[in-house]
Amino acid sequence: MPGRPGSRRPGATAAAAVSGPTPPRVSVVVAAHTMDRWDDIVAGLHALAHQTVPPLETILVVDHNEELLARARAAFPDVTVSDNPRTGGASGARNTGIALARGEIIAFVDDDARPEPDWVERLLHAYDAPDVMAVGGVARPVWPERRPDHLPPELDWLVGCTYRGQPTVRADVRNLWGCNMSVRREAFDRVGAFDEEVGRIGLIPLGNEETELCIRIRQRIAGARIVFEPTAVVHHRVTEARCSWSYLVARSHAEGVSKAVMSRAVGTADGTSEERSYATRVLPRGVARELARLNLRGAAGIVTCLFVTTWWYVRSRLGHASAIGSQGSEARARA
């Protein structure tokens, strides 16, 4: 990714960078579900409280965890802390935040991600035209010690981060990532919120709810643009569990299932447009580079990820049940 631009007076360009005489107000929604991320939640909320352009409000939605809800309400008097009365999972929690938010822009960051001090400002800077309906940025992985050999940068999406192959300058894209994205309130009013039948629930690694939303926005709002702004940065912590080979396989499995569900909703052409380019252009270059470096685990990781994801995508499109998909459905039913 390119280096950060030179320093300037905090917030000086935010008003000029967005359409209208004054910048839109930003509500930030953080979805949380486990006490295990308490330190990350504290760090993330501290970062949001010290933005160069302060958000109108920060909303912490606790997904079906009474202990975490009580602790958060006691610890964060300046944050709107709410339970999630909707369907369990990231989508339901984010939709709860959307319903509570008062801003014209609603931004989302994960509970294990820490925004840079100018994160809100950088997101706002990309709302430079009325047809920009959503803006997202970069999520940089924070590894426990070092990057695992079997996870080259092309696979950083497996751990919820920006991967090699995404734009390095501001660009229109098909979709954003939920750990670092923002959407105009207008878009939610016109096309609806996140689909609560898809997406991660707890530690079950399903996904694609943000992809489905972005595609829906582009399909239903004529001329709508989804913009990737690489200077809007969050640092996303990666746990030891996500550094394992078994997680690579499980996450790839879940991605195939999730992509099949999403493609049925938005159509195969839009649902797999970016994936086709990624599989035919980005991944082969990654395999070649890892082989040249004699990192056989890196090359094997890319090949395994592609095979497992494709296998479960095809199986799911043909109607075969998946254990991970069933776990997600059962967890939502219990929540």
mmCIF file of C-alpha atoms in Angstrom:
data_model
loop_
_atom_site.group_PDB
_atom_site.id
_atom_site.type_symbol
_atom_site.label_atom_id
_atom_site.label_comp_id
_atom_site.label_asym_id
_atom_site.label_seq_id
_atom_site.Cartn_x
_atom_site.Cartn_y
_atom_site.Cartn_z
ATOM 1 C CA MET A 1 0.000 0.000 0.000
ATOM 2 C CA PRO A 2 1.224 3.542 -0.651
ATOM 3 C CA GLY A 3 2.624 5.612 2.157
ATOM 4 C CA ARG A 4 0.452 7.967 4.166
ATOM 5 C CA PRO A 5 0.144 11.540 2.808
ATOM 6 C CA GLY A 6 2.012 14.324 4.576
ATOM 7 C CA SER A 7 0.706 15.816 7.787
ATOM 8 C CA ARG A 8 -1.849 18.630 7.800
ATOM 9 C CA ARG A 9 -4.169 20.326 10.244
ATOM 10 C CA PRO A 10 -6.577 17.635 11.553
ATOM 11 C CA GLY A 11 -9.908 17.703 9.757
ATOM 12 C CA ALA A 12 -8.883 20.633 7.544
ATOM 13 C CA THR A 13 -9.916 19.011 4.265
ATOM 14 C CA ALA A 14 -12.829 16.904 5.409
ATOM 15 C CA ALA A 15 -15.506 19.536 4.766
ATOM 16 C CA ALA A 16 -14.139 20.362 1.331
ATOM 17 C CA ALA A 17 -13.862 16.719 0.354
ATOM 18 C CA VAL A 18 -17.541 15.812 0.564
ATOM 19 C CA SER A 19 -20.535 17.030 -1.340
ATOM 20 C CA GLY A 20 -22.540 19.775 0.329
ATOM 21 C CA PRO A 21 -21.588 22.829 2.379
ATOM 22 C CA THR A 22 -20.733 20.832 5.500
ATOM 23 C CA PRO A 23 -19.487 17.268 5.924
ATOM 24 C CA PRO A 24 -22.127 14.662 6.746
ATOM 25 C CA ARG A 25 -22.301 13.410 10.305
ATOM 26 C CA VAL A 26 -20.825 9.950 10.901
ATOM 27 C CA SER A 27 -22.192 7.319 13.268
ATOM 28 C CA VAL A 28 -19.789 4.450 13.973
ATOM 29 C CA VAL A 29 -21.176 0.983 14.720
ATOM 30 C CA VAL A 30 -19.065 -1.664 16.457
ATOM 31 C CA ALA A 31 -20.493 -5.185 16.763
ATOM 32 C CA ALA A 32 -19.134 -7.304 19.636
ATOM 33 C CA HIS A 33 -19.957 -10.789 20.852
ATOM 34 C CA THR A 34 -17.310 -12.138 23.231
ATOM 35 C CA MET A 35 -15.471 -11.141 26.422
ATOM 36 C CA ASP A 36 -12.322 -12.604 24.875
ATOM 37 C CA ARG A 37 -11.936 -9.388 22.852
ATOM 38 C CA TRP A 38 -12.347 -6.977 25.749
ATOM 39 C CA ASP A 39 -8.890 -5.446 25.386
ATOM 40 C CA ASP A 40 -9.471 -5.015 21.643
ATOM 41 C CA ILE A 41 -12.842 -3.356 22.279
ATOM 42 C CA VAL A 42 -11.241 -0.924 24.724
ATOM 43 C CA ALA A 43 -8.447 -0.084 22.257
ATOM 44 C CA GLY A 44 -10.865 0.372 19.371
ATOM 45 C CA LEU A 45 -13.223 2.646 21.294
ATOM 46 C CA HIS A 46 -10.266 4.676 22.561
ATOM 47 C CA ALA A 47 -9.140 5.164 18.943
ATOM 48 C CA LEU A 48 -12.642 6.246 17.916
ATOM 49 C CA ALA A 49 -12.697 8.791 20.755
ATOM 50 C CA HIS A 50 -9.531 10.435 19.406
ATOM 51 C CA GLN A 51 -10.335 10.891 15.708
ATOM 52 C CA THR A 52 -9.209 13.957 13.771
ATOM 53 C CA VAL A 53 -12.850 14.279 12.707
ATOM 54 C CA PRO A 54 -14.890 13.057 15.686
ATOM 55 C CA PRO A 55 -17.872 10.853 14.866
ATOM 56 C CA LEU A 56 -21.309 12.079 15.858
ATOM 57 C CA GLU A 57 -21.669 8.966 18.024
ATOM 58 C CA THR A 58 -20.201 5.538 18.611
ATOM 59 C CA ILE A 59 -22.630 2.639 18.985
ATOM 60 C CA LEU A 60 -21.441 -0.635 20.505
ATOM 61 C CA VAL A 61 -23.891 -3.466 19.815
ATOM 62 C CA VAL A 62 -23.398 -6.565 21.973
ATOM 63 C CA ASP A 63 -24.599 -9.712 20.263
ATOM 64 C CA HIS A 64 -26.418 -11.932 22.795
ATOM 65 C CA ASN A 65 -23.875 -11.778 25.615
ATOM 66 C CA GLU A 66 -25.306 -10.425 28.883
ATOM 67 C CA GLU A 67 -21.972 -10.394 30.731
ATOM 68 C CA LEU A 68 -20.308 -8.338 28.007
ATOM 69 C CA LEU A 69 -23.326 -6.039 27.766
ATOM 70 C CA ALA A 70 -23.265 -5.234 31.486
ATOM 71 C CA ARG A 71 -19.514 -4.661 31.556
ATOM 72 C CA ALA A 72 -19.602 -2.419 28.475
ATOM 73 C CA ARG A 73 -22.425 -0.278 29.829
ATOM 74 C CA ALA A 74 -20.471 0.281 33.028
ATOM 75 C CA ALA A 75 -17.150 0.954 31.296
ATOM 76 C CA PHE A 76 -18.200 3.213 28.387
ATOM 77 C CA PRO A 77 -20.540 6.006 29.594
ATOM 78 C CA ASP A 78 -19.859 8.094 26.461
ATOM 79 C CA VAL A 79 -20.754 5.247 24.086
ATOM 80 C CA THR A 80 -24.244 4.089 23.153
ATOM 81 C CA VAL A 81 -24.197 0.452 24.269
ATOM 82 C CA SER A 82 -27.073 -1.745 23.109
ATOM 83 C CA ASP A 83 -27.973 -5.391 23.079
ATOM 84 C CA ASN A 84 -28.935 -7.035 19.794
ATOM 85 C CA PRO A 85 -32.612 -8.018 19.837
ATOM 86 C CA ARG A 86 -32.425 -9.142 16.227
ATOM 87 C CA THR A 87 -31.064 -12.301 14.610
ATOM 88 C CA GLY A 88 -27.762 -13.372 16.155
ATOM 89 C CA GLY A 89 -24.614 -12.684 14.186
ATOM 90 C CA ALA A 90 -22.703 -9.770 12.697
ATOM 91 C CA SER A 91 -25.483 -8.832 10.261
ATOM 92 C CA GLY A 92 -28.167 -8.615 12.949
ATOM 93 C CA ALA A 93 -25.877 -6.647 15.266
ATOM 94 C CA ARG A 94 -24.974 -4.173 12.533
ATOM 95 C CA ASN A 95 -28.640 -3.748 11.630
ATOM 96 C CA THR A 96 -29.371 -2.933 15.271
ATOM 97 C CA GLY A 97 -26.689 -0.250 15.063
ATOM 98 C CA ILE A 98 -28.155 1.120 11.835
ATOM 99 C CA ALA A 99 -31.561 1.474 13.485
ATOM 100 C CA LEU A 100 -30.020 3.450 16.363
ATOM 101 C CA ALA A 101 -27.687 5.635 14.286
ATOM 102 C CA ARG A 102 -28.452 9.304 13.652
ATOM 103 C CA GLY A 103 -25.692 10.113 11.168
ATOM 104 C CA GLU A 104 -25.984 10.596 7.411
ATOM 105 C CA ILE A 105 -23.024 8.206 7.093
ATOM 106 C CA ILE A 106 -22.900 4.975 9.076
ATOM 107 C CA ALA A 107 -19.422 3.464 9.453
ATOM 108 C CA PHE A 108 -18.597 -0.040 10.646
ATOM 109 C CA VAL A 109 -15.499 -1.415 12.327
ATOM 110 C CA ASP A 110 -14.952 -4.803 13.950
ATOM 111 C CA ASP A 111 -14.506 -5.225 17.694
ATOM 112 C CA ASP A 112 -10.968 -6.544 17.148
ATOM 113 C CA ALA A 113 -9.865 -3.688 14.873
ATOM 114 C CA ARG A 114 -8.234 -0.391 15.817
ATOM 115 C CA PRO A 115 -8.763 2.583 13.463
ATOM 116 C CA GLU A 116 -6.012 5.037 12.650
ATOM 117 C CA PRO A 117 -6.610 8.522 14.135
ATOM 118 C CA ASP A 118 -7.704 9.921 10.745
ATOM 119 C CA TRP A 119 -9.912 6.958 9.794
ATOM 120 C CA VAL A 120 -13.218 8.871 9.843
ATOM 121 C CA GLU A 121 -11.638 11.824 8.035
ATOM 122 C CA ARG A 122 -10.249 9.604 5.276
ATOM 123 C CA LEU A 123 -13.587 7.871 4.758
ATOM 124 C CA LEU A 124 -15.351 11.228 4.511
ATOM 125 C CA HIS A 125 -12.753 12.500 2.063
ATOM 126 C CA ALA A 126 -13.904 9.880 -0.490
ATOM 127 C CA TYR A 127 -17.560 10.969 -0.368
ATOM 128 C CA ASP A 128 -16.746 13.554 -3.025
ATOM 129 C CA ALA A 129 -19.876 13.087 -5.146
ATOM 130 C CA PRO A 130 -23.551 12.330 -4.466
ATOM 131 C CA ASP A 131 -23.346 9.011 -6.345
ATOM 132 C CA VAL A 132 -20.771 7.616 -3.874
ATOM 133 C CA MET A 133 -22.968 5.391 -1.723
ATOM 134 C CA ALA A 134 -20.325 3.533 0.282
ATOM 135 C CA VAL A 135 -16.652 3.932 1.144
ATOM 136 C CA GLY A 136 -14.269 1.468 2.773
ATOM 137 C CA GLY A 137 -10.588 1.159 3.435
ATOM 138 C CA VAL A 138 -7.651 -1.037 4.302
ATOM 139 C CA ALA A 139 -7.478 -3.576 7.123
ATOM 140 C CA ARG A 140 -3.880 -4.422 7.996
ATOM 141 C CA PRO A 141 -3.281 -7.699 9.832
ATOM 142 C CA VAL A 142 -1.679 -7.628 13.262
ATOM 143 C CA TRP A 143 -0.114 -11.081 13.567
ATOM 144 C CA PRO A 144 0.541 -12.740 16.957
ATOM 145 C CA GLU A 145 4.236 -12.949 16.116
ATOM 146 C CA ARG A 146 4.877 -13.122 12.393
ATOM 147 C CA ARG A 147 2.991 -13.957 9.220
ATOM 148 C CA PRO A 148 2.526 -17.758 8.934
ATOM 149 C CA ASP A 149 4.318 -19.302 5.961
ATOM 150 C CA HIS A 150 1.086 -20.798 4.610
ATOM 151 C CA LEU A 151 -0.715 -17.413 4.534
ATOM 152 C CA PRO A 152 0.866 -15.227 1.828
ATOM 153 C CA PRO A 153 -0.616 -11.745 1.322
ATOM 154 C CA GLU A 154 -3.022 -12.990 -1.373
ATOM 155 C CA LEU A 155 -4.855 -14.896 1.374
ATOM 156 C CA ASP A 156 -5.180 -12.109 3.933
ATOM 157 C CA TRP A 157 -8.938 -12.075 3.305
ATOM 158 C CA LEU A 158 -9.026 -15.354 5.226
ATOM 159 C CA VAL A 159 -8.281 -13.388 8.393
ATOM 160 C CA GLY A 160 -10.544 -10.464 7.516
ATOM 161 C CA CYS A 161 -7.892 -8.178 6.058
ATOM 162 C CA THR A 162 -7.025 -6.443 2.812
ATOM 163 C CA TYR A 163 -5.287 -8.847 0.444
ATOM 164 C CA ARG A 164 -2.758 -8.466 -2.357
ATOM 165 C CA GLY A 165 -4.673 -7.813 -5.549
ATOM 166 C CA GLN A 166 -6.915 -5.080 -4.176
ATOM 167 C CA PRO A 167 -6.413 -1.478 -5.374
ATOM 168 C CA THR A 168 -3.555 0.564 -3.959
ATOM 169 C CA VAL A 169 -5.122 3.915 -4.930
ATOM 170 C CA ARG A 170 -8.664 5.174 -4.575
ATOM 171 C CA ALA A 171 -10.881 3.207 -6.935
ATOM 172 C CA ASP A 172 -14.436 2.104 -7.578
ATOM 173 C CA VAL A 173 -14.906 -1.523 -6.521
ATOM 174 C CA ARG A 174 -17.655 -4.130 -6.384
ATOM 175 C CA ASN A 175 -17.687 -4.523 -2.603
ATOM 176 C CA LEU A 176 -16.107 -3.492 0.683
ATOM 177 C CA TRP A 177 -15.198 -5.369 3.870
ATOM 178 C CA GLY A 178 -17.275 -5.124 7.027
ATOM 179 C CA CYS A 179 -14.324 -4.459 9.333
ATOM 180 C CA ASN A 180 -13.695 -1.115 7.583
ATOM 181 C CA MET A 181 -16.600 0.309 5.638
ATOM 182 C CA SER A 182 -19.190 3.067 5.643
ATOM 183 C CA VAL A 183 -22.527 3.538 3.882
ATOM 184 C CA ARG A 184 -24.817 6.487 3.308
ATOM 185 C CA ARG A 185 -28.024 6.318 5.327
ATOM 186 C CA GLU A 186 -29.799 7.011 2.038
ATOM 187 C CA ALA A 187 -28.586 3.699 0.633
ATOM 188 C CA PHE A 188 -30.006 1.728 3.563
ATOM 189 C CA ASP A 189 -33.290 3.614 3.251
ATOM 190 C CA ARG A 190 -33.517 2.678 -0.437
ATOM 191 C CA VAL A 191 -32.292 -0.931 -0.551
ATOM 192 C CA GLY A 192 -32.551 -2.241 3.014
ATOM 193 C CA ALA A 193 -29.896 -3.283 5.522
ATOM 194 C CA PHE A 194 -27.625 -6.338 5.865
ATOM 195 C CA ASP A 195 -29.158 -9.732 5.070
ATOM 196 C CA GLU A 196 -29.441 -11.423 8.463
ATOM 197 C CA GLU A 197 -29.521 -14.910 6.949
ATOM 198 C CA VAL A 198 -25.897 -14.633 5.832
ATOM 199 C CA GLY A 199 -22.659 -13.572 7.462
ATOM 200 C CA ARG A 200 -20.552 -14.526 10.456
ATOM 201 C CA ILE A 201 -22.173 -15.605 13.681
ATOM 202 C CA GLY A 202 -19.877 -15.896 16.692
ATOM 203 C CA LEU A 203 -16.790 -17.829 15.630
ATOM 204 C CA ILE A 204 -18.490 -19.641 12.722
ATOM 205 C CA PRO A 205 -16.536 -18.201 9.767
ATOM 206 C CA LEU A 206 -19.352 -17.505 7.296
ATOM 207 C CA GLY A 207 -19.363 -14.201 5.468
ATOM 208 C CA ASN A 208 -20.249 -12.168 2.366
ATOM 209 C CA GLU A 209 -22.982 -10.084 3.991
ATOM 210 C CA GLU A 210 -21.141 -6.881 3.087
ATOM 211 C CA THR A 211 -20.528 -8.108 -0.470
ATOM 212 C CA GLU A 212 -24.223 -8.875 -0.941
ATOM 213 C CA LEU A 213 -25.162 -5.442 0.421
ATOM 214 C CA CYS A 214 -22.737 -3.601 -1.877
ATOM 215 C CA ILE A 215 -23.933 -5.520 -4.931
ATOM 216 C CA ARG A 216 -27.560 -4.834 -3.969
ATOM 217 C CA ILE A 217 -26.794 -1.113 -3.718
ATOM 218 C CA ARG A 218 -25.241 -1.072 -7.181
ATOM 219 C CA GLN A 219 -28.058 -3.135 -8.687
ATOM 220 C CA ARG A 220 -30.910 -1.057 -7.260
ATOM 221 C CA ILE A 221 -29.542 2.502 -7.234
ATOM 222 C CA ALA A 222 -28.758 3.736 -10.718
ATOM 223 C CA GLY A 223 -25.194 4.999 -10.994
ATOM 224 C CA ALA A 224 -24.301 4.091 -7.403
ATOM 225 C CA ARG A 225 -20.562 3.880 -6.713
ATOM 226 C CA ILE A 226 -18.737 1.822 -4.091
ATOM 227 C CA VAL A 227 -15.327 3.356 -3.386
ATOM 228 C CA PHE A 228 -12.189 1.827 -1.891
ATOM 229 C CA GLU A 229 -10.039 4.420 -0.103
ATOM 230 C CA PRO A 230 -6.684 2.846 0.863
ATOM 231 C CA THR A 231 -5.647 5.718 3.148
ATOM 232 C CA ALA A 232 -8.522 4.867 5.542
ATOM 233 C CA VAL A 233 -6.765 2.271 7.686
ATOM 234 C CA VAL A 234 -7.650 -0.033 10.553
ATOM 235 C CA HIS A 235 -5.371 -2.546 12.229
ATOM 236 C CA HIS A 236 -7.109 -5.909 12.544
ATOM 237 C CA ARG A 237 -5.818 -8.323 15.181
ATOM 238 C CA VAL A 238 -5.309 -11.931 14.076
ATOM 239 C CA THR A 239 -5.586 -14.597 16.765
ATOM 240 C CA GLU A 240 -3.394 -17.675 17.002
ATOM 241 C CA ALA A 241 -6.372 -19.838 16.038
ATOM 242 C CA ARG A 242 -6.674 -18.056 12.695
ATOM 243 C CA CYS A 243 -3.023 -18.728 11.960
ATOM 244 C CA SER A 244 -3.546 -22.495 11.798
ATOM 245 C CA TRP A 245 -3.789 -24.652 8.702
ATOM 246 C CA SER A 246 -7.133 -26.003 9.920
ATOM 247 C CA TYR A 247 -8.553 -22.475 9.982
ATOM 248 C CA LEU A 248 -7.420 -21.922 6.383
ATOM 249 C CA VAL A 249 -9.411 -24.995 5.357
ATOM 250 C CA ALA A 250 -12.473 -24.124 7.478
ATOM 251 C CA ARG A 251 -12.545 -20.501 6.319
ATOM 252 C CA SER A 252 -12.164 -21.542 2.670
ATOM 253 C CA HIS A 253 -14.992 -24.045 3.143
ATOM 254 C CA ALA A 254 -17.194 -21.337 4.655
ATOM 255 C CA GLU A 255 -16.325 -18.906 1.870
ATOM 256 C CA GLY A 256 -17.455 -21.365 -0.777
ATOM 257 C CA VAL A 257 -20.761 -21.926 1.019
ATOM 258 C CA SER A 258 -21.275 -18.197 1.647
ATOM 259 C CA LYS A 259 -20.449 -17.295 -1.944
ATOM 260 C CA ALA A 260 -23.002 -19.814 -3.216
ATOM 261 C CA VAL A 261 -25.729 -18.362 -0.975
ATOM 262 C CA MET A 262 -24.872 -14.825 -2.057
ATOM 263 C CA SER A 263 -24.759 -15.712 -5.755
ATOM 264 C CA ARG A 264 -28.250 -17.138 -5.571
ATOM 265 C CA ALA A 265 -29.421 -13.808 -4.162
ATOM 266 C CA VAL A 266 -27.632 -11.370 -6.498
ATOM 267 C CA GLY A 267 -26.884 -13.510 -9.553
ATOM 268 C CA THR A 268 -23.788 -15.439 -10.558
ATOM 269 C CA ALA A 269 -22.379 -12.709 -12.808
ATOM 270 C CA ASP A 270 -22.184 -10.082 -10.052
ATOM 271 C CA GLY A 271 -21.626 -12.626 -7.307
ATOM 272 C CA THR A 272 -18.428 -14.043 -8.805
ATOM 273 C CA SER A 273 -17.088 -11.239 -11.029
ATOM 274 C CA GLU A 274 -14.175 -10.284 -8.770
ATOM 275 C CA GLU A 275 -13.458 -13.885 -7.786
ATOM 276 C CA ARG A 276 -12.890 -14.952 -11.378
ATOM 277 C CA SER A 277 -10.208 -12.312 -11.871
ATOM 278 C CA TYR A 278 -8.689 -13.092 -8.473
ATOM 279 C CA ALA A 279 -8.474 -16.831 -9.229
ATOM 280 C CA THR A 280 -7.065 -16.463 -12.736
ATOM 281 C CA ARG A 281 -4.705 -13.511 -12.268
ATOM 282 C CA VAL A 282 -3.809 -12.810 -8.654
ATOM 283 C CA LEU A 283 -3.453 -16.342 -7.276
ATOM 284 C CA PRO A 284 -1.234 -17.767 -10.053
ATOM 285 C CA ARG A 285 1.227 -14.919 -9.535
ATOM 286 C CA GLY A 286 1.208 -15.640 -5.824
ATOM 287 C CA VAL A 287 1.932 -19.331 -6.350
ATOM 288 C CA ALA A 288 4.791 -18.513 -8.732
ATOM 289 C CA ARG A 289 6.321 -16.053 -6.280
ATOM 290 C CA GLU A 290 6.101 -18.442 -3.321
ATOM 291 C CA LEU A 291 7.665 -21.249 -5.361
ATOM 292 C CA ALA A 292 10.470 -18.908 -6.444
ATOM 293 C CA ARG A 293 11.078 -18.126 -2.766
ATOM 294 C CA LEU A 294 11.062 -21.882 -2.016
ATOM 295 C CA ASN A 295 8.122 -21.336 0.331
ATOM 296 C CA LEU A 296 6.228 -24.516 -0.493
ATOM 297 C CA ARG A 297 3.792 -23.941 2.369
ATOM 298 C CA GLY A 298 2.798 -20.597 0.893
ATOM 299 C CA ALA A 299 2.162 -22.101 -2.544
ATOM 300 C CA ALA A 300 0.268 -24.997 -0.956
ATOM 301 C CA GLY A 301 -1.848 -22.567 1.068
ATOM 302 C CA ILE A 302 -2.970 -20.710 -2.061
ATOM 303 C CA VAL A 303 -3.742 -23.912 -3.970
ATOM 304 C CA THR A 304 -5.600 -25.448 -1.031
ATOM 305 C CA CYS A 305 -7.640 -22.306 -0.439
ATOM 306 C CA LEU A 306 -8.662 -22.098 -4.093
ATOM 307 C CA PHE A 307 -9.545 -25.794 -4.310
ATOM 308 C CA VAL A 308 -11.589 -25.928 -1.084
ATOM 309 C CA THR A 309 -13.457 -22.693 -1.809
ATOM 310 C CA THR A 310 -14.302 -23.771 -5.358
ATOM 311 C CA TRP A 311 -15.296 -27.275 -4.258
ATOM 312 C CA TRP A 312 -17.757 -26.031 -1.647
ATOM 313 C CA TYR A 313 -19.086 -23.291 -3.907
ATOM 314 C CA VAL A 314 -19.966 -25.843 -6.584
ATOM 315 C CA ARG A 315 -21.370 -28.353 -4.090
ATOM 316 C CA SER A 316 -23.508 -25.697 -2.445
ATOM 317 C CA ARG A 317 -24.833 -24.418 -5.774
ATOM 318 C CA LEU A 318 -25.858 -28.004 -6.531
ATOM 319 C CA GLY A 319 -27.775 -28.189 -3.269
ATOM 320 C CA HIS A 320 -25.418 -30.256 -1.112
ATOM 321 C CA ALA A 321 -25.584 -29.472 2.595
ATOM 322 C CA SER A 322 -22.528 -28.188 4.447
ATOM 323 C CA ALA A 323 -21.667 -28.752 8.103
ATOM 324 C CA ILE A 324 -20.515 -25.124 8.476
ATOM 325 C CA GLY A 325 -23.669 -23.824 6.817
ATOM 326 C CA SER A 326 -25.822 -25.973 9.112
ATOM 327 C CA GLN A 327 -23.905 -24.740 12.168
ATOM 328 C CA GLY A 328 -24.596 -21.154 11.145
ATOM 329 C CA SER A 329 -28.312 -21.788 10.660
ATOM 330 C CA GLU A 330 -28.601 -23.568 13.997
ATOM 331 C CA ALA A 331 -26.684 -20.818 15.822
ATOM 332 C CA ARG A 332 -28.986 -18.125 14.380
ATOM 333 C CA ALA A 333 -32.027 -20.143 15.412
ATOM 334 C CA ARG A 334 -30.720 -20.389 18.992
ATOM 335 C CA ALA A 335 -29.803 -16.692 19.281
#
